[in-house]
Amino acid sequence: MEKSHILIVDDNAEVREIIHVLLEGEGFEIMEASDGETALSLAERTDFDLIILDIMMPGKNGYQTCLEIRKNSNAPILFLSARTKDSDKTLGFSSGGDDYLAKPFSYNELISRSKALIRRYQVYKGKDDSNAPLEDPTVTAGISSKTIHFHHLEINEEKEQVFSGGNPLTLTGTEYAMLLLLIKNKKQVFSAQRLYEAVWDEPYYYGANNTVMVHIRNLRCKIEKDPKNPVLIKTVWGRGYRCD
């Protein structure tokens, strides 16, 4: 089986070495970058399955680097930073990050989060469907085995592509998984906890509600005609989110 490729971006050589050893021991192929510009150059030439990205770096910081990567890649991005304020996390998710882990970090947590992000991305790319979201068997209208039609959206599951009015949309693996889960389970209300545990494939933790909220906001900006007045993904106040 082909190894998954991970890019570690951090200006601290010791941190890069620790992460490199940990993830290489789990069977991943590792590349390193000490700054944002090098990371961008590597991301243009290599199809990574995960990018672990520090925030405070010389030159381009992590947020700027993430925004640039997102122009050409949907690979999951895990921010790894000593900056732990909610505003820092929100900015990380808003710039296109999929997850956020604070330094100092637990080795086991880094490994588990990395594996979960890679597994979800591989499902998104069609490499592995063992963890695909369960469909609601009572929902069949507008759904074929490979194509889903929902309002002005069309989702081609075989090619993992989403179109709005015939125009292709660029979604991250997390956004795609969240959209697919909600659409395949129309009318069901998903709490932030249920969404997080289903999409991120890990136990809910304090603060994960904000993670879900930011990803829903980013997704709405891409799929809704008027994100401030969403029609596709509705908020059920005090309960969660649903697609009608």
PDB file of C-alpha atoms in Angstrom:
ATOM      1  CA  MET A   1       0.000   0.000   0.000  1.00  0.00           C
ATOM      2  CA  GLU A   2       1.276   3.468  -0.875  1.00  0.00           C
ATOM      3  CA  LYS A   3       2.421   5.474   2.119  1.00  0.00           C
ATOM      4  CA  SER A   4       0.636   8.693   3.026  1.00  0.00           C
ATOM      5  CA  HIS A   5       2.769  11.827   2.690  1.00  0.00           C
ATOM      6  CA  ILE A   6       2.979  14.414   5.472  1.00  0.00           C
ATOM      7  CA  LEU A   7       4.592  17.851   5.361  1.00  0.00           C
ATOM      8  CA  ILE A   8       5.846  19.298   8.661  1.00  0.00           C
ATOM      9  CA  VAL A   9       6.257  23.085   8.633  1.00  0.00           C
ATOM     10  CA  ASP A  10       7.947  24.632  11.679  1.00  0.00           C
ATOM     11  CA  ASP A  11      10.917  26.948  12.137  1.00  0.00           C
ATOM     12  CA  ASN A  12      12.011  24.965  15.191  1.00  0.00           C
ATOM     13  CA  ALA A  13      14.260  22.105  14.027  1.00  0.00           C
ATOM     14  CA  GLU A  14      13.800  20.207  17.299  1.00  0.00           C
ATOM     15  CA  VAL A  15      10.020  20.255  16.986  1.00  0.00           C
ATOM     16  CA  ARG A  16      10.245  19.090  13.363  1.00  0.00           C
ATOM     17  CA  GLU A  17      12.535  16.233  14.375  1.00  0.00           C
ATOM     18  CA  ILE A  18      10.213  15.056  17.155  1.00  0.00           C
ATOM     19  CA  ILE A  19       7.174  15.061  14.878  1.00  0.00           C
ATOM     20  CA  HIS A  20       9.171  13.465  12.066  1.00  0.00           C
ATOM     21  CA  VAL A  21      10.288  10.564  14.256  1.00  0.00           C
ATOM     22  CA  LEU A  22       6.810  10.067  15.740  1.00  0.00           C
ATOM     23  CA  LEU A  23       4.950   9.957  12.423  1.00  0.00           C
ATOM     24  CA  GLU A  24       7.633   8.125  10.485  1.00  0.00           C
ATOM     25  CA  GLY A  25       7.358   5.428  13.146  1.00  0.00           C
ATOM     26  CA  GLU A  26       3.660   5.145  12.247  1.00  0.00           C
ATOM     27  CA  GLY A  27       4.563   4.379   8.640  1.00  0.00           C
ATOM     28  CA  PHE A  28       4.136   7.815   7.038  1.00  0.00           C
ATOM     29  CA  GLU A  29       6.426   9.410   4.464  1.00  0.00           C
ATOM     30  CA  ILE A  30       7.685  12.718   5.890  1.00  0.00           C
ATOM     31  CA  MET A  31       8.968  15.952   4.362  1.00  0.00           C
ATOM     32  CA  GLU A  32       9.981  19.101   6.256  1.00  0.00           C
ATOM     33  CA  ALA A  33      10.000  22.871   5.738  1.00  0.00           C
ATOM     34  CA  SER A  34      11.332  25.546   8.080  1.00  0.00           C
ATOM     35  CA  ASP A  35       9.299  28.424   6.641  1.00  0.00           C
ATOM     36  CA  GLY A  36       6.169  29.236   4.681  1.00  0.00           C
ATOM     37  CA  GLU A  37       7.825  29.872   1.333  1.00  0.00           C
ATOM     38  CA  THR A  38       9.545  26.477   1.366  1.00  0.00           C
ATOM     39  CA  ALA A  39       6.268  24.850   2.378  1.00  0.00           C
ATOM     40  CA  LEU A  40       4.456  26.458  -0.557  1.00  0.00           C
ATOM     41  CA  SER A  41       7.130  25.283  -2.972  1.00  0.00           C
ATOM     42  CA  LEU A  42       6.889  21.709  -1.686  1.00  0.00           C
ATOM     43  CA  ALA A  43       3.078  21.773  -1.720  1.00  0.00           C
ATOM     44  CA  GLU A  44       3.128  22.735  -5.396  1.00  0.00           C
ATOM     45  CA  ARG A  45       5.212  19.671  -6.283  1.00  0.00           C
ATOM     46  CA  THR A  46       3.847  17.038  -3.912  1.00  0.00           C
ATOM     47  CA  ASP A  47       0.338  15.738  -3.221  1.00  0.00           C
ATOM     48  CA  PHE A  48       0.393  15.673   0.578  1.00  0.00           C
ATOM     49  CA  ASP A  49      -2.199  13.812   2.644  1.00  0.00           C
ATOM     50  CA  LEU A  50      -1.591  16.088   5.643  1.00  0.00           C
ATOM     51  CA  ILE A  51       0.209  19.358   6.353  1.00  0.00           C
ATOM     52  CA  ILE A  52       1.213  20.127   9.944  1.00  0.00           C
ATOM     53  CA  LEU A  53       1.689  23.872  10.139  1.00  0.00           C
ATOM     54  CA  ASP A  54       3.175  26.146  12.801  1.00  0.00           C
ATOM     55  CA  ILE A  55       1.835  29.708  13.084  1.00  0.00           C
ATOM     56  CA  MET A  56       4.717  31.871  14.277  1.00  0.00           C
ATOM     57  CA  MET A  57       7.392  31.613  11.580  1.00  0.00           C
ATOM     58  CA  PRO A  58       9.727  34.081   9.857  1.00  0.00           C
ATOM     59  CA  GLY A  59       8.442  35.545   6.594  1.00  0.00           C
ATOM     60  CA  LYS A  60       4.982  34.163   5.900  1.00  0.00           C
ATOM     61  CA  ASN A  61       3.251  33.108   9.101  1.00  0.00           C
ATOM     62  CA  GLY A  62       1.096  30.004   9.333  1.00  0.00           C
ATOM     63  CA  TYR A  63      -2.157  31.790   8.572  1.00  0.00           C
ATOM     64  CA  GLN A  64      -0.747  33.362   5.405  1.00  0.00           C
ATOM     65  CA  THR A  65       0.821  30.088   4.339  1.00  0.00           C
ATOM     66  CA  CYS A  66      -2.463  28.259   4.866  1.00  0.00           C
ATOM     67  CA  LEU A  67      -4.363  30.763   2.734  1.00  0.00           C
ATOM     68  CA  GLU A  68      -1.837  30.320  -0.079  1.00  0.00           C
ATOM     69  CA  ILE A  69      -1.923  26.518   0.139  1.00  0.00           C
ATOM     70  CA  ARG A  70      -5.714  26.569  -0.029  1.00  0.00           C
ATOM     71  CA  LYS A  71      -5.574  28.202  -3.465  1.00  0.00           C
ATOM     72  CA  ASN A  72      -4.283  24.921  -4.934  1.00  0.00           C
ATOM     73  CA  SER A  73      -4.738  22.147  -2.395  1.00  0.00           C
ATOM     74  CA  ASN A  74      -7.491  20.593  -0.295  1.00  0.00           C
ATOM     75  CA  ALA A  75      -5.070  18.558   1.822  1.00  0.00           C
ATOM     76  CA  PRO A  76      -5.982  18.670   5.515  1.00  0.00           C
ATOM     77  CA  ILE A  77      -4.037  21.234   7.530  1.00  0.00           C
ATOM     78  CA  LEU A  78      -3.351  20.757  11.232  1.00  0.00           C
ATOM     79  CA  PHE A  79      -2.209  23.910  12.994  1.00  0.00           C
ATOM     80  CA  LEU A  80       0.315  23.241  15.736  1.00  0.00           C
ATOM     81  CA  SER A  81       0.974  26.323  17.839  1.00  0.00           C
ATOM     82  CA  ALA A  82       1.686  27.730  21.285  1.00  0.00           C
ATOM     83  CA  ARG A  83      -1.003  30.329  20.598  1.00  0.00           C
ATOM     84  CA  THR A  84      -4.076  28.940  22.299  1.00  0.00           C
ATOM     85  CA  LYS A  85      -6.595  31.792  22.499  1.00  0.00           C
ATOM     86  CA  ASP A  86      -9.980  31.159  20.939  1.00  0.00           C
ATOM     87  CA  SER A  87      -9.335  34.063  18.549  1.00  0.00           C
ATOM     88  CA  ASP A  88      -6.136  32.341  17.334  1.00  0.00           C
ATOM     89  CA  LYS A  89      -8.023  29.110  16.698  1.00  0.00           C
ATOM     90  CA  THR A  90     -10.845  30.916  14.934  1.00  0.00           C
ATOM     91  CA  LEU A  91      -8.346  32.699  12.674  1.00  0.00           C
ATOM     92  CA  GLY A  92      -6.703  29.352  11.927  1.00  0.00           C
ATOM     93  CA  PHE A  93      -9.978  27.744  10.888  1.00  0.00           C
ATOM     94  CA  SER A  94     -11.008  30.837   8.940  1.00  0.00           C
ATOM     95  CA  SER A  95      -7.787  30.708   6.919  1.00  0.00           C
ATOM     96  CA  GLY A  96      -8.557  27.135   5.853  1.00  0.00           C
ATOM     97  CA  GLY A  97      -7.222  24.934   8.647  1.00  0.00           C
ATOM     98  CA  ASP A  98      -8.962  21.676   9.538  1.00  0.00           C
ATOM     99  CA  ASP A  99      -7.768  21.195  13.108  1.00  0.00           C
ATOM    100  CA  TYR A 100      -5.739  22.955  15.805  1.00  0.00           C
ATOM    101  CA  LEU A 101      -3.448  21.395  18.405  1.00  0.00           C
ATOM    102  CA  ALA A 102      -1.729  23.440  21.113  1.00  0.00           C
ATOM    103  CA  LYS A 103       1.926  23.192  22.066  1.00  0.00           C
ATOM    104  CA  PRO A 104       3.121  21.484  24.164  1.00  0.00           C
ATOM    105  CA  PHE A 105       1.194  18.578  22.699  1.00  0.00           C
ATOM    106  CA  SER A 106       0.565  14.994  23.675  1.00  0.00           C
ATOM    107  CA  TYR A 107       2.379  12.618  21.329  1.00  0.00           C
ATOM    108  CA  ASN A 108      -0.594  10.261  21.309  1.00  0.00           C
ATOM    109  CA  GLU A 109      -2.988  13.086  20.512  1.00  0.00           C
ATOM    110  CA  LEU A 110      -0.809  14.294  17.639  1.00  0.00           C
ATOM    111  CA  ILE A 111      -0.719  10.808  16.164  1.00  0.00           C
ATOM    112  CA  SER A 112      -4.463  10.192  16.588  1.00  0.00           C
ATOM    113  CA  ARG A 113      -5.435  13.560  15.124  1.00  0.00           C
ATOM    114  CA  SER A 114      -3.063  13.103  12.202  1.00  0.00           C
ATOM    115  CA  LYS A 115      -4.462   9.670  11.420  1.00  0.00           C
ATOM    116  CA  ALA A 116      -8.054  10.909  11.669  1.00  0.00           C
ATOM    117  CA  LEU A 117      -7.395  13.800   9.267  1.00  0.00           C
ATOM    118  CA  ILE A 118      -5.612  11.541   6.786  1.00  0.00           C
ATOM    119  CA  ARG A 119      -8.323   8.881   6.973  1.00  0.00           C
ATOM    120  CA  ARG A 120     -11.034  11.456   6.302  1.00  0.00           C
ATOM    121  CA  TYR A 121      -9.066  12.947   3.411  1.00  0.00           C
ATOM    122  CA  GLN A 122      -8.588   9.521   1.858  1.00  0.00           C
ATOM    123  CA  VAL A 123     -12.337   8.926   2.057  1.00  0.00           C
ATOM    124  CA  TYR A 124     -12.830  12.324   0.402  1.00  0.00           C
ATOM    125  CA  LYS A 125     -10.434  11.332  -2.402  1.00  0.00           C
ATOM    126  CA  GLY A 126     -12.130   7.971  -2.807  1.00  0.00           C
ATOM    127  CA  LYS A 127      -9.169   5.905  -1.592  1.00  0.00           C
ATOM    128  CA  ASP A 128     -10.963   4.330   1.328  1.00  0.00           C
ATOM    129  CA  ASP A 129     -14.681   4.175   2.041  1.00  0.00           C
ATOM    130  CA  SER A 130     -14.521   2.179   5.270  1.00  0.00           C
ATOM    131  CA  ASN A 131     -15.364   5.250   7.372  1.00  0.00           C
ATOM    132  CA  ALA A 132     -17.794   7.003   5.044  1.00  0.00           C
ATOM    133  CA  PRO A 133     -20.822   8.574   6.803  1.00  0.00           C
ATOM    134  CA  LEU A 134     -23.880   6.357   7.149  1.00  0.00           C
ATOM    135  CA  GLU A 135     -26.768   7.278   4.915  1.00  0.00           C
ATOM    136  CA  ASP A 136     -30.300   7.618   6.170  1.00  0.00           C
ATOM    137  CA  PRO A 137     -32.063   4.774   4.289  1.00  0.00           C
ATOM    138  CA  THR A 138     -35.349   6.724   4.345  1.00  0.00           C
ATOM    139  CA  VAL A 139     -33.848   9.566   2.301  1.00  0.00           C
ATOM    140  CA  THR A 140     -33.798   8.660  -1.391  1.00  0.00           C
ATOM    141  CA  ALA A 141     -35.286  11.587  -3.305  1.00  0.00           C
ATOM    142  CA  GLY A 142     -32.743  13.235  -5.560  1.00  0.00           C
ATOM    143  CA  ILE A 143     -30.013  10.732  -4.744  1.00  0.00           C
ATOM    144  CA  SER A 144     -28.433   8.236  -7.115  1.00  0.00           C
ATOM    145  CA  SER A 145     -25.583   5.878  -6.288  1.00  0.00           C
ATOM    146  CA  LYS A 146     -22.984   8.392  -7.485  1.00  0.00           C
ATOM    147  CA  THR A 147     -24.650  11.785  -7.866  1.00  0.00           C
ATOM    148  CA  ILE A 148     -26.602  13.852  -5.354  1.00  0.00           C
ATOM    149  CA  HIS A 149     -28.755  16.803  -6.412  1.00  0.00           C
ATOM    150  CA  PHE A 150     -29.603  19.245  -3.658  1.00  0.00           C
ATOM    151  CA  HIS A 151     -31.073  22.661  -4.518  1.00  0.00           C
ATOM    152  CA  HIS A 152     -28.464  24.259  -6.847  1.00  0.00           C
ATOM    153  CA  LEU A 153     -25.746  21.823  -5.779  1.00  0.00           C
ATOM    154  CA  GLU A 154     -24.643  18.652  -7.516  1.00  0.00           C
ATOM    155  CA  ILE A 155     -22.267  16.260  -5.772  1.00  0.00           C
ATOM    156  CA  ASN A 156     -20.442  13.661  -7.815  1.00  0.00           C
ATOM    157  CA  GLU A 157     -19.381  11.074  -5.249  1.00  0.00           C
ATOM    158  CA  GLU A 158     -17.332   9.073  -7.719  1.00  0.00           C
ATOM    159  CA  LYS A 159     -15.084  12.034  -8.536  1.00  0.00           C
ATOM    160  CA  GLU A 160     -15.514  13.747  -5.145  1.00  0.00           C
ATOM    161  CA  GLN A 161     -16.587  16.981  -6.846  1.00  0.00           C
ATOM    162  CA  VAL A 162     -19.194  19.557  -5.845  1.00  0.00           C
ATOM    163  CA  PHE A 163     -20.821  21.902  -8.353  1.00  0.00           C
ATOM    164  CA  SER A 164     -22.986  24.966  -7.819  1.00  0.00           C
ATOM    165  CA  GLY A 165     -25.045  25.842 -10.855  1.00  0.00           C
ATOM    166  CA  GLY A 166     -22.626  23.821 -12.962  1.00  0.00           C
ATOM    167  CA  ASN A 167     -19.543  25.589 -11.588  1.00  0.00           C
ATOM    168  CA  PRO A 168     -17.024  23.520  -9.583  1.00  0.00           C
ATOM    169  CA  LEU A 169     -16.516  24.425  -5.921  1.00  0.00           C
ATOM    170  CA  THR A 170     -13.277  24.031  -4.010  1.00  0.00           C
ATOM    171  CA  LEU A 171     -13.997  22.403  -0.655  1.00  0.00           C
ATOM    172  CA  THR A 172     -11.585  21.025   1.898  1.00  0.00           C
ATOM    173  CA  GLY A 173     -11.909  17.381   2.911  1.00  0.00           C
ATOM    174  CA  THR A 174     -13.533  18.454   6.182  1.00  0.00           C
ATOM    175  CA  GLU A 175     -16.052  20.696   4.421  1.00  0.00           C
ATOM    176  CA  TYR A 176     -16.882  17.960   1.913  1.00  0.00           C
ATOM    177  CA  ALA A 177     -17.402  15.373   4.659  1.00  0.00           C
ATOM    178  CA  MET A 178     -19.610  17.738   6.634  1.00  0.00           C
ATOM    179  CA  LEU A 179     -21.726  18.658   3.611  1.00  0.00           C
ATOM    180  CA  LEU A 180     -22.120  15.044   2.515  1.00  0.00           C
ATOM    181  CA  LEU A 181     -23.163  13.939   6.006  1.00  0.00           C
ATOM    182  CA  LEU A 182     -25.793  16.656   6.361  1.00  0.00           C
ATOM    183  CA  ILE A 183     -27.236  16.180   2.874  1.00  0.00           C
ATOM    184  CA  LYS A 184     -27.381  12.399   3.127  1.00  0.00           C
ATOM    185  CA  ASN A 185     -29.224  12.778   6.418  1.00  0.00           C
ATOM    186  CA  LYS A 186     -31.653  15.530   5.423  1.00  0.00           C
ATOM    187  CA  LYS A 187     -34.161  16.720   8.034  1.00  0.00           C
ATOM    188  CA  GLN A 188     -31.988  15.346  10.838  1.00  0.00           C
ATOM    189  CA  VAL A 189     -30.609  17.870  13.311  1.00  0.00           C
ATOM    190  CA  PHE A 190     -26.922  17.395  14.075  1.00  0.00           C
ATOM    191  CA  SER A 191     -25.623  18.913  17.275  1.00  0.00           C
ATOM    192  CA  ALA A 192     -22.091  20.334  17.264  1.00  0.00           C
ATOM    193  CA  GLN A 193     -20.967  17.295  19.248  1.00  0.00           C
ATOM    194  CA  ARG A 194     -22.547  14.817  16.853  1.00  0.00           C
ATOM    195  CA  LEU A 195     -21.116  16.622  13.831  1.00  0.00           C
ATOM    196  CA  TYR A 196     -17.657  16.811  15.350  1.00  0.00           C
ATOM    197  CA  GLU A 197     -17.525  13.159  16.358  1.00  0.00           C
ATOM    198  CA  ALA A 198     -18.849  12.013  12.959  1.00  0.00           C
ATOM    199  CA  VAL A 199     -16.649  14.223  10.777  1.00  0.00           C
ATOM    200  CA  TRP A 200     -13.481  14.481  12.835  1.00  0.00           C
ATOM    201  CA  ASP A 201     -13.816  10.857  13.987  1.00  0.00           C
ATOM    202  CA  GLU A 202     -12.666  11.597  17.536  1.00  0.00           C
ATOM    203  CA  PRO A 203     -14.297  12.350  20.909  1.00  0.00           C
ATOM    204  CA  TYR A 204     -15.847  15.776  21.414  1.00  0.00           C
ATOM    205  CA  TYR A 205     -13.835  18.161  23.581  1.00  0.00           C
ATOM    206  CA  TYR A 206     -14.386  21.528  25.193  1.00  0.00           C
ATOM    207  CA  GLY A 207     -14.047  24.160  22.500  1.00  0.00           C
ATOM    208  CA  ALA A 208     -14.930  21.858  19.591  1.00  0.00           C
ATOM    209  CA  ASN A 209     -18.233  23.708  19.234  1.00  0.00           C
ATOM    210  CA  ASN A 210     -16.296  26.717  17.954  1.00  0.00           C
ATOM    211  CA  THR A 211     -14.424  24.469  15.511  1.00  0.00           C
ATOM    212  CA  VAL A 212     -17.701  23.210  14.049  1.00  0.00           C
ATOM    213  CA  MET A 213     -19.180  26.706  13.921  1.00  0.00           C
ATOM    214  CA  VAL A 214     -16.255  28.132  11.934  1.00  0.00           C
ATOM    215  CA  HIS A 215     -16.293  25.237   9.456  1.00  0.00           C
ATOM    216  CA  ILE A 216     -20.053  25.655   8.957  1.00  0.00           C
ATOM    217  CA  ARG A 217     -19.492  29.352   8.302  1.00  0.00           C
ATOM    218  CA  ASN A 218     -16.712  28.638   5.791  1.00  0.00           C
ATOM    219  CA  LEU A 219     -18.859  26.013   4.070  1.00  0.00           C
ATOM    220  CA  ARG A 220     -21.823  28.376   3.824  1.00  0.00           C
ATOM    221  CA  CYS A 221     -19.611  31.008   2.202  1.00  0.00           C
ATOM    222  CA  LYS A 222     -18.847  28.504  -0.555  1.00  0.00           C
ATOM    223  CA  ILE A 223     -22.232  26.891  -1.163  1.00  0.00           C
ATOM    224  CA  GLU A 224     -24.890  29.427  -0.169  1.00  0.00           C
ATOM    225  CA  LYS A 225     -26.066  32.158  -2.543  1.00  0.00           C
ATOM    226  CA  ASP A 226     -26.470  34.416   0.497  1.00  0.00           C
ATOM    227  CA  PRO A 227     -24.331  33.071   3.382  1.00  0.00           C
ATOM    228  CA  LYS A 228     -25.921  35.529   5.833  1.00  0.00           C
ATOM    229  CA  ASN A 229     -29.324  34.024   5.073  1.00  0.00           C
ATOM    230  CA  PRO A 230     -28.532  30.330   4.551  1.00  0.00           C
ATOM    231  CA  VAL A 231     -31.000  28.082   2.784  1.00  0.00           C
ATOM    232  CA  LEU A 232     -28.989  24.860   2.382  1.00  0.00           C
ATOM    233  CA  ILE A 233     -27.554  24.463   5.883  1.00  0.00           C
ATOM    234  CA  LYS A 234     -29.896  25.861   8.506  1.00  0.00           C
ATOM    235  CA  THR A 235     -29.185  26.562  12.151  1.00  0.00           C
ATOM    236  CA  VAL A 236     -31.664  25.047  14.587  1.00  0.00           C
ATOM    237  CA  TRP A 237     -31.135  27.331  17.543  1.00  0.00           C
ATOM    238  CA  GLY A 238     -30.070  25.534  20.680  1.00  0.00           C
ATOM    239  CA  ARG A 239     -29.870  22.182  18.879  1.00  0.00           C
ATOM    240  CA  GLY A 240     -27.470  22.276  15.923  1.00  0.00           C
ATOM    241  CA  TYR A 241     -27.619  22.192  12.106  1.00  0.00           C
ATOM    242  CA  ARG A 242     -29.637  20.478   9.397  1.00  0.00           C
ATOM    243  CA  CYS A 243     -30.210  20.340   5.654  1.00  0.00           C
ATOM    244  CA  ASP A 244     -33.821  20.532   4.446  1.00  0.00           C
TER     245      ASP A 244
END
